[in-house]
XYZ file of C-alpha atoms in Angstrom:
349
model
C 0.000 0.000 0.000
C 1.393 3.338 -0.991
C 2.355 5.838 1.738
C 0.035 8.852 1.850
C 3.103 11.098 1.951
C 4.023 10.054 -1.615
C 1.692 12.776 -2.961
C 3.378 15.580 -0.918
C 5.970 17.810 -2.577
C 8.753 19.388 -0.436
C 9.044 23.176 -0.806
C 11.711 25.749 -0.032
C 12.515 29.407 -0.601
C 13.653 28.556 -4.166
C 10.826 26.097 -4.752
C 7.715 27.777 -3.287
C 4.292 26.263 -2.805
C 2.181 25.893 -5.990
C -1.110 27.769 -6.112
C -4.284 26.331 -4.571
C -2.563 23.455 -2.826
C -2.370 22.353 0.802
C 0.866 22.481 2.798
C 2.362 21.212 6.023
C 4.069 24.093 7.838
C 6.294 23.780 10.862
C 6.054 27.432 11.854
C 2.581 28.963 11.480
C -0.232 27.515 13.618
C -2.916 30.195 13.098
C -5.664 28.955 10.768
C -4.318 25.373 10.530
C -6.751 22.617 9.504
C -5.043 20.139 11.815
C -1.699 19.140 13.321
C 0.329 15.963 12.628
C 2.440 13.909 14.999
C 5.570 15.773 13.947
C 4.251 19.091 15.179
C 3.485 20.469 11.724
C 0.344 22.413 10.787
C -1.853 21.708 7.758
C -2.845 24.794 5.745
C -4.758 25.296 2.539
C -2.737 27.863 0.615
C -5.608 30.146 -0.307
C -6.742 29.968 3.349
C -3.313 30.914 4.624
C -3.741 33.404 7.392
C -1.098 35.642 5.867
C -2.997 35.910 2.569
C -6.497 35.801 4.008
C -5.873 38.383 6.732
C -2.906 40.532 5.748
C -1.573 42.570 8.673
C -2.930 46.073 8.896
C -0.501 48.976 9.088
C 0.108 50.186 12.616
C -0.169 53.887 13.248
C 0.856 55.651 16.446
C -2.175 57.513 17.686
C -1.148 60.766 19.275
C -2.119 61.053 22.896
C -4.999 63.381 23.586
C -4.503 63.241 27.337
C -3.854 66.706 28.661
C -0.871 67.316 30.872
C -1.758 67.466 34.532
C -1.974 71.062 35.756
C 0.653 72.497 38.078
C -0.150 71.634 41.668
C -1.226 74.444 43.976
C 1.155 73.485 46.777
C 0.167 76.208 49.275
C -3.511 75.265 48.959
C -2.699 71.569 49.256
C -0.541 72.121 52.339
C -3.300 74.196 53.919
C -5.865 71.462 53.234
C -3.636 68.874 54.910
C -2.981 71.163 57.901
C -6.654 71.944 58.509
C -8.245 69.807 61.203
C -4.952 67.924 61.687
C -4.456 68.853 65.336
C -5.101 65.337 66.603
C -2.606 63.896 64.109
C 0.026 66.501 65.069
C -0.350 65.525 68.728
C 0.096 61.886 67.763
C 3.266 62.760 65.809
C 4.564 64.932 68.654
C 4.360 61.958 71.001
C 6.069 59.731 68.447
C 8.932 62.178 67.767
C 9.284 63.652 71.243
C 8.721 67.231 70.038
C 5.987 69.746 70.790
C 2.759 69.864 68.794
C 3.150 73.658 68.794
C 6.426 73.354 66.874
C 4.800 71.020 64.337
C 1.914 73.460 63.873
C 4.393 76.329 63.326
C 5.971 74.316 60.506
C 2.548 73.730 58.913
C 2.627 69.960 59.457
C -0.593 68.281 58.316
C -2.143 64.876 57.679
C -2.863 63.293 54.294
C -5.908 61.166 54.983
C -5.732 59.487 51.561
C -2.141 58.270 52.042
C -2.165 57.995 55.849
C 0.975 60.082 56.301
C 2.055 63.362 57.856
C 2.953 66.223 55.541
C 5.799 68.740 55.905
C 5.596 71.785 53.594
C 8.888 72.807 51.973
C 9.524 76.433 51.086
C 11.825 78.538 48.949
C 13.740 81.576 50.215
C 10.687 83.836 49.905
C 8.541 81.554 52.059
C 6.490 80.176 49.192
C 5.555 76.496 49.543
C 7.045 74.656 46.546
C 6.665 71.025 47.597
C 5.596 68.671 50.355
C 7.616 65.994 52.120
C 5.735 63.174 53.831
C 6.427 60.916 56.780
C 4.664 57.586 57.142
C 3.705 55.993 60.439
C 6.663 53.596 60.171
C 9.074 56.551 59.889
C 9.775 56.221 56.163
C 9.882 59.467 54.200
C 9.076 60.438 50.630
C 8.315 63.662 48.758
C 5.098 64.118 46.850
C 5.562 63.985 43.086
C 5.612 67.186 41.097
C 6.995 69.423 43.815
C 10.422 70.934 44.257
C 12.801 70.374 47.133
C 12.864 73.230 49.611
C 13.491 74.217 53.217
C 11.424 73.557 56.340
C 10.972 76.583 58.580
C 8.399 78.566 60.535
C 7.281 82.098 59.738
C 9.334 83.498 62.664
C 12.446 81.406 61.966
C 14.788 84.367 62.585
C 13.131 85.688 65.753
C 15.441 86.491 68.641
C 19.131 87.257 68.590
C 20.713 83.826 69.131
C 22.508 81.799 66.467
C 20.596 80.453 63.482
C 20.873 76.674 63.328
C 20.615 74.798 60.028
C 19.639 71.213 60.781
C 18.826 68.283 58.511
C 15.166 67.310 58.144
C 11.776 68.377 59.428
C 11.845 66.400 62.689
C 15.145 67.972 63.787
C 13.716 71.385 62.912
C 10.712 70.678 65.135
C 13.017 69.472 67.934
C 14.960 72.731 68.144
C 11.812 74.808 67.686
C 10.454 72.961 70.716
C 13.168 74.542 72.880
C 12.871 77.964 71.242
C 15.938 78.060 68.983
C 16.009 79.787 65.584
C 16.086 76.865 63.196
C 15.843 76.122 59.473
C 15.591 72.587 58.107
C 17.683 71.504 55.136
C 16.137 68.837 52.885
C 19.242 66.625 52.998
C 22.871 66.632 54.086
C 23.931 68.802 51.117
C 20.617 70.038 49.750
C 18.886 73.402 49.788
C 21.964 75.633 49.643
C 20.573 77.893 46.916
C 17.434 78.503 48.985
C 19.561 79.072 52.085
C 21.634 81.720 50.328
C 18.506 83.692 49.524
C 16.988 83.183 52.966
C 20.115 84.120 54.935
C 21.376 86.974 52.775
C 19.674 89.573 54.986
C 20.835 88.153 58.331
C 22.926 90.524 60.455
C 26.590 89.725 59.847
C 27.236 89.689 63.590
C 24.713 86.889 64.097
C 26.222 83.414 64.065
C 25.019 80.821 61.548
C 25.770 77.186 62.391
C 25.218 74.155 60.144
C 24.369 71.141 62.318
C 25.461 67.752 60.948
C 24.571 64.240 62.046
C 26.571 61.428 63.580
C 25.816 58.807 60.947
C 29.262 57.386 60.252
C 29.117 54.240 58.095
C 31.160 51.023 58.516
C 33.190 51.940 55.417
C 34.240 55.245 56.982
C 31.875 57.474 55.038
C 30.169 60.166 57.097
C 27.441 61.872 55.025
C 25.990 63.903 57.889
C 29.298 65.476 58.887
C 30.692 65.860 55.369
C 27.441 67.365 54.122
C 27.477 69.912 56.935
C 31.047 70.907 56.075
C 30.280 71.265 52.360
C 27.155 73.268 53.116
C 29.075 75.599 55.428
C 31.789 76.126 52.808
C 29.304 76.958 50.088
C 27.386 79.354 52.306
C 30.612 81.065 53.362
C 31.537 81.557 49.712
C 28.115 82.689 48.542
C 27.318 84.936 51.514
C 30.931 86.144 51.924
C 30.794 85.739 55.680
C 32.031 83.193 58.257
C 29.802 80.127 58.661
C 30.268 77.547 61.419
C 29.448 73.849 61.504
C 29.094 71.429 64.385
C 27.771 68.044 65.406
C 25.065 67.674 68.082
C 26.341 67.786 71.667
C 26.766 64.822 73.987
C 27.504 62.426 71.109
C 23.843 62.455 70.047
C 23.078 61.289 66.516
C 21.013 64.358 65.680
C 19.151 67.241 67.317
C 15.984 65.225 67.974
C 18.000 62.361 69.432
C 19.684 64.826 71.786
C 16.349 66.287 72.892
C 14.804 62.861 73.477
C 17.745 61.867 75.712
C 17.528 64.971 77.881
C 15.614 65.167 81.185
C 12.367 67.107 81.421
C 13.749 70.632 81.825
C 12.452 74.066 80.894
C 12.871 74.993 77.241
C 15.256 77.875 78.012
C 17.508 75.591 80.030
C 17.534 72.975 77.250
C 18.375 75.644 74.678
C 21.339 76.823 76.776
C 22.581 73.240 77.172
C 22.346 72.571 73.439
C 24.195 75.724 72.408
C 26.874 75.445 75.081
C 27.534 71.836 74.069
C 28.266 72.635 70.427
C 31.913 72.431 69.376
C 31.862 74.682 66.344
C 34.371 74.970 63.545
C 34.285 78.274 61.693
C 34.812 78.354 57.934
C 35.910 81.747 56.670
C 35.028 82.882 53.160
C 37.750 83.199 50.544
C 39.198 86.671 50.149
C 37.376 88.479 47.376
C 38.636 91.821 46.060
C 35.853 93.866 44.549
C 36.979 96.535 42.076
C 35.947 100.062 43.050
C 32.798 101.347 41.450
C 33.164 104.149 38.936
C 32.165 107.475 40.502
C 33.110 109.974 37.818
C 32.878 110.726 34.126
C 34.242 108.204 31.621
C 37.731 109.186 30.425
C 39.486 107.809 27.359
C 42.503 105.710 28.356
C 44.833 107.888 26.267
C 43.642 111.051 28.005
C 43.909 109.300 31.357
C 47.541 108.406 30.708
C 48.313 112.000 29.753
C 46.756 113.161 33.034
C 48.790 110.599 34.997
C 51.974 111.739 33.246
C 51.403 115.383 34.150
C 50.626 114.534 37.794
C 53.752 112.383 38.043
C 55.948 115.113 36.566
C 54.581 117.659 39.044
C 55.361 115.276 41.898
C 59.076 115.202 41.094
C 61.076 116.965 43.793
C 58.066 116.945 46.152
C 58.625 114.341 48.894
C 55.540 112.522 50.124
C 53.387 109.399 49.706
C 51.410 109.128 46.494
C 48.796 106.447 45.864
C 47.651 105.596 42.348
C 44.380 103.632 42.460
C 44.130 103.191 38.697
C 42.858 99.808 37.585
C 44.982 97.196 35.850
C 45.671 98.210 32.248
C 45.332 101.952 32.844
C 48.987 102.496 31.906
C 50.776 103.089 35.215
C 53.947 101.276 34.147
C 53.954 103.079 30.799
C 53.679 106.450 32.540
C 56.402 105.539 35.068
C 58.755 104.735 32.211
C 57.983 108.015 30.465
C 58.574 109.994 33.682
C 61.930 108.314 34.255
C 63.066 109.126 30.718
C 62.062 112.739 31.073
C 63.751 113.025 34.453
C 66.949 111.604 33.004
C 66.764 114.087 30.140
C 66.487 117.006 32.521
C 69.467 115.816 34.537
C 71.585 115.493 31.382
C 70.540 118.986 30.280
C 71.583 120.332 33.686
């Protein structure tokens, strides 16, 4: 009996399938009449899925979804802060800070995400973003906002030093004991905002960047190194001395120090914190500002002629003469001309 495969013709790229025939295909399963034991699929050529249903061209449909509008951060922060007194008291007990300090910072409660909210501000006081703190202590910033500083409206009240701590909870800790405090968003962050905020501070008032004792096993110390870098940048930008220090009594941070202290009056705690700081002062680099022009503009050639005449009149007149001309005005050129003329006079004599 003849094998049923005797009527099948092998095909290839050079010997394609004849028209209106059936084929066994080892690749395409869609539309197959049946499958054999070898895993091949039976197709009728004119029923081939590639000829019967040719693929349609794919076009990228432009998105019609409008971009989300810019968030009104002040309004959002106010909504979170409203009716959040109970949640602030709960956080104050958890952190060991006063609820009054948290209220001064505008701390609120996001009922949708079950987290506390800390508004972050720019140098003008405008709220530009919101940081959040979950009940397990983890922190994250709300999307769409910008990183800013954490501070109360009266951050510069009083005449004591201004302390720049790291984070909202440390800010609340020092506010609890009545110290002038501004919270940085991270160990090195917020310097541009700080420059604007601190530019009007009396130059006799001390500014201290407070770091953290968070040394790592590999020797890295982000809290300390960030405080040093921040102090250096502020000293350069503000052109004034800036100090840095670590929390007293080997505490990890300002809140850790406060939590370890006995129940004393706020004034006494403030004195203990400040007296325990071992500050290192970073002086700004020397910057020479050129004098501002205070007269009419004079052509450099005319200016050199004037200098020459003044120098000639000074000959034989003992005294101290100061020439405050800027670099490039021609002082050396005039000196040379005066010397030549003086030598000529001596030869003539």
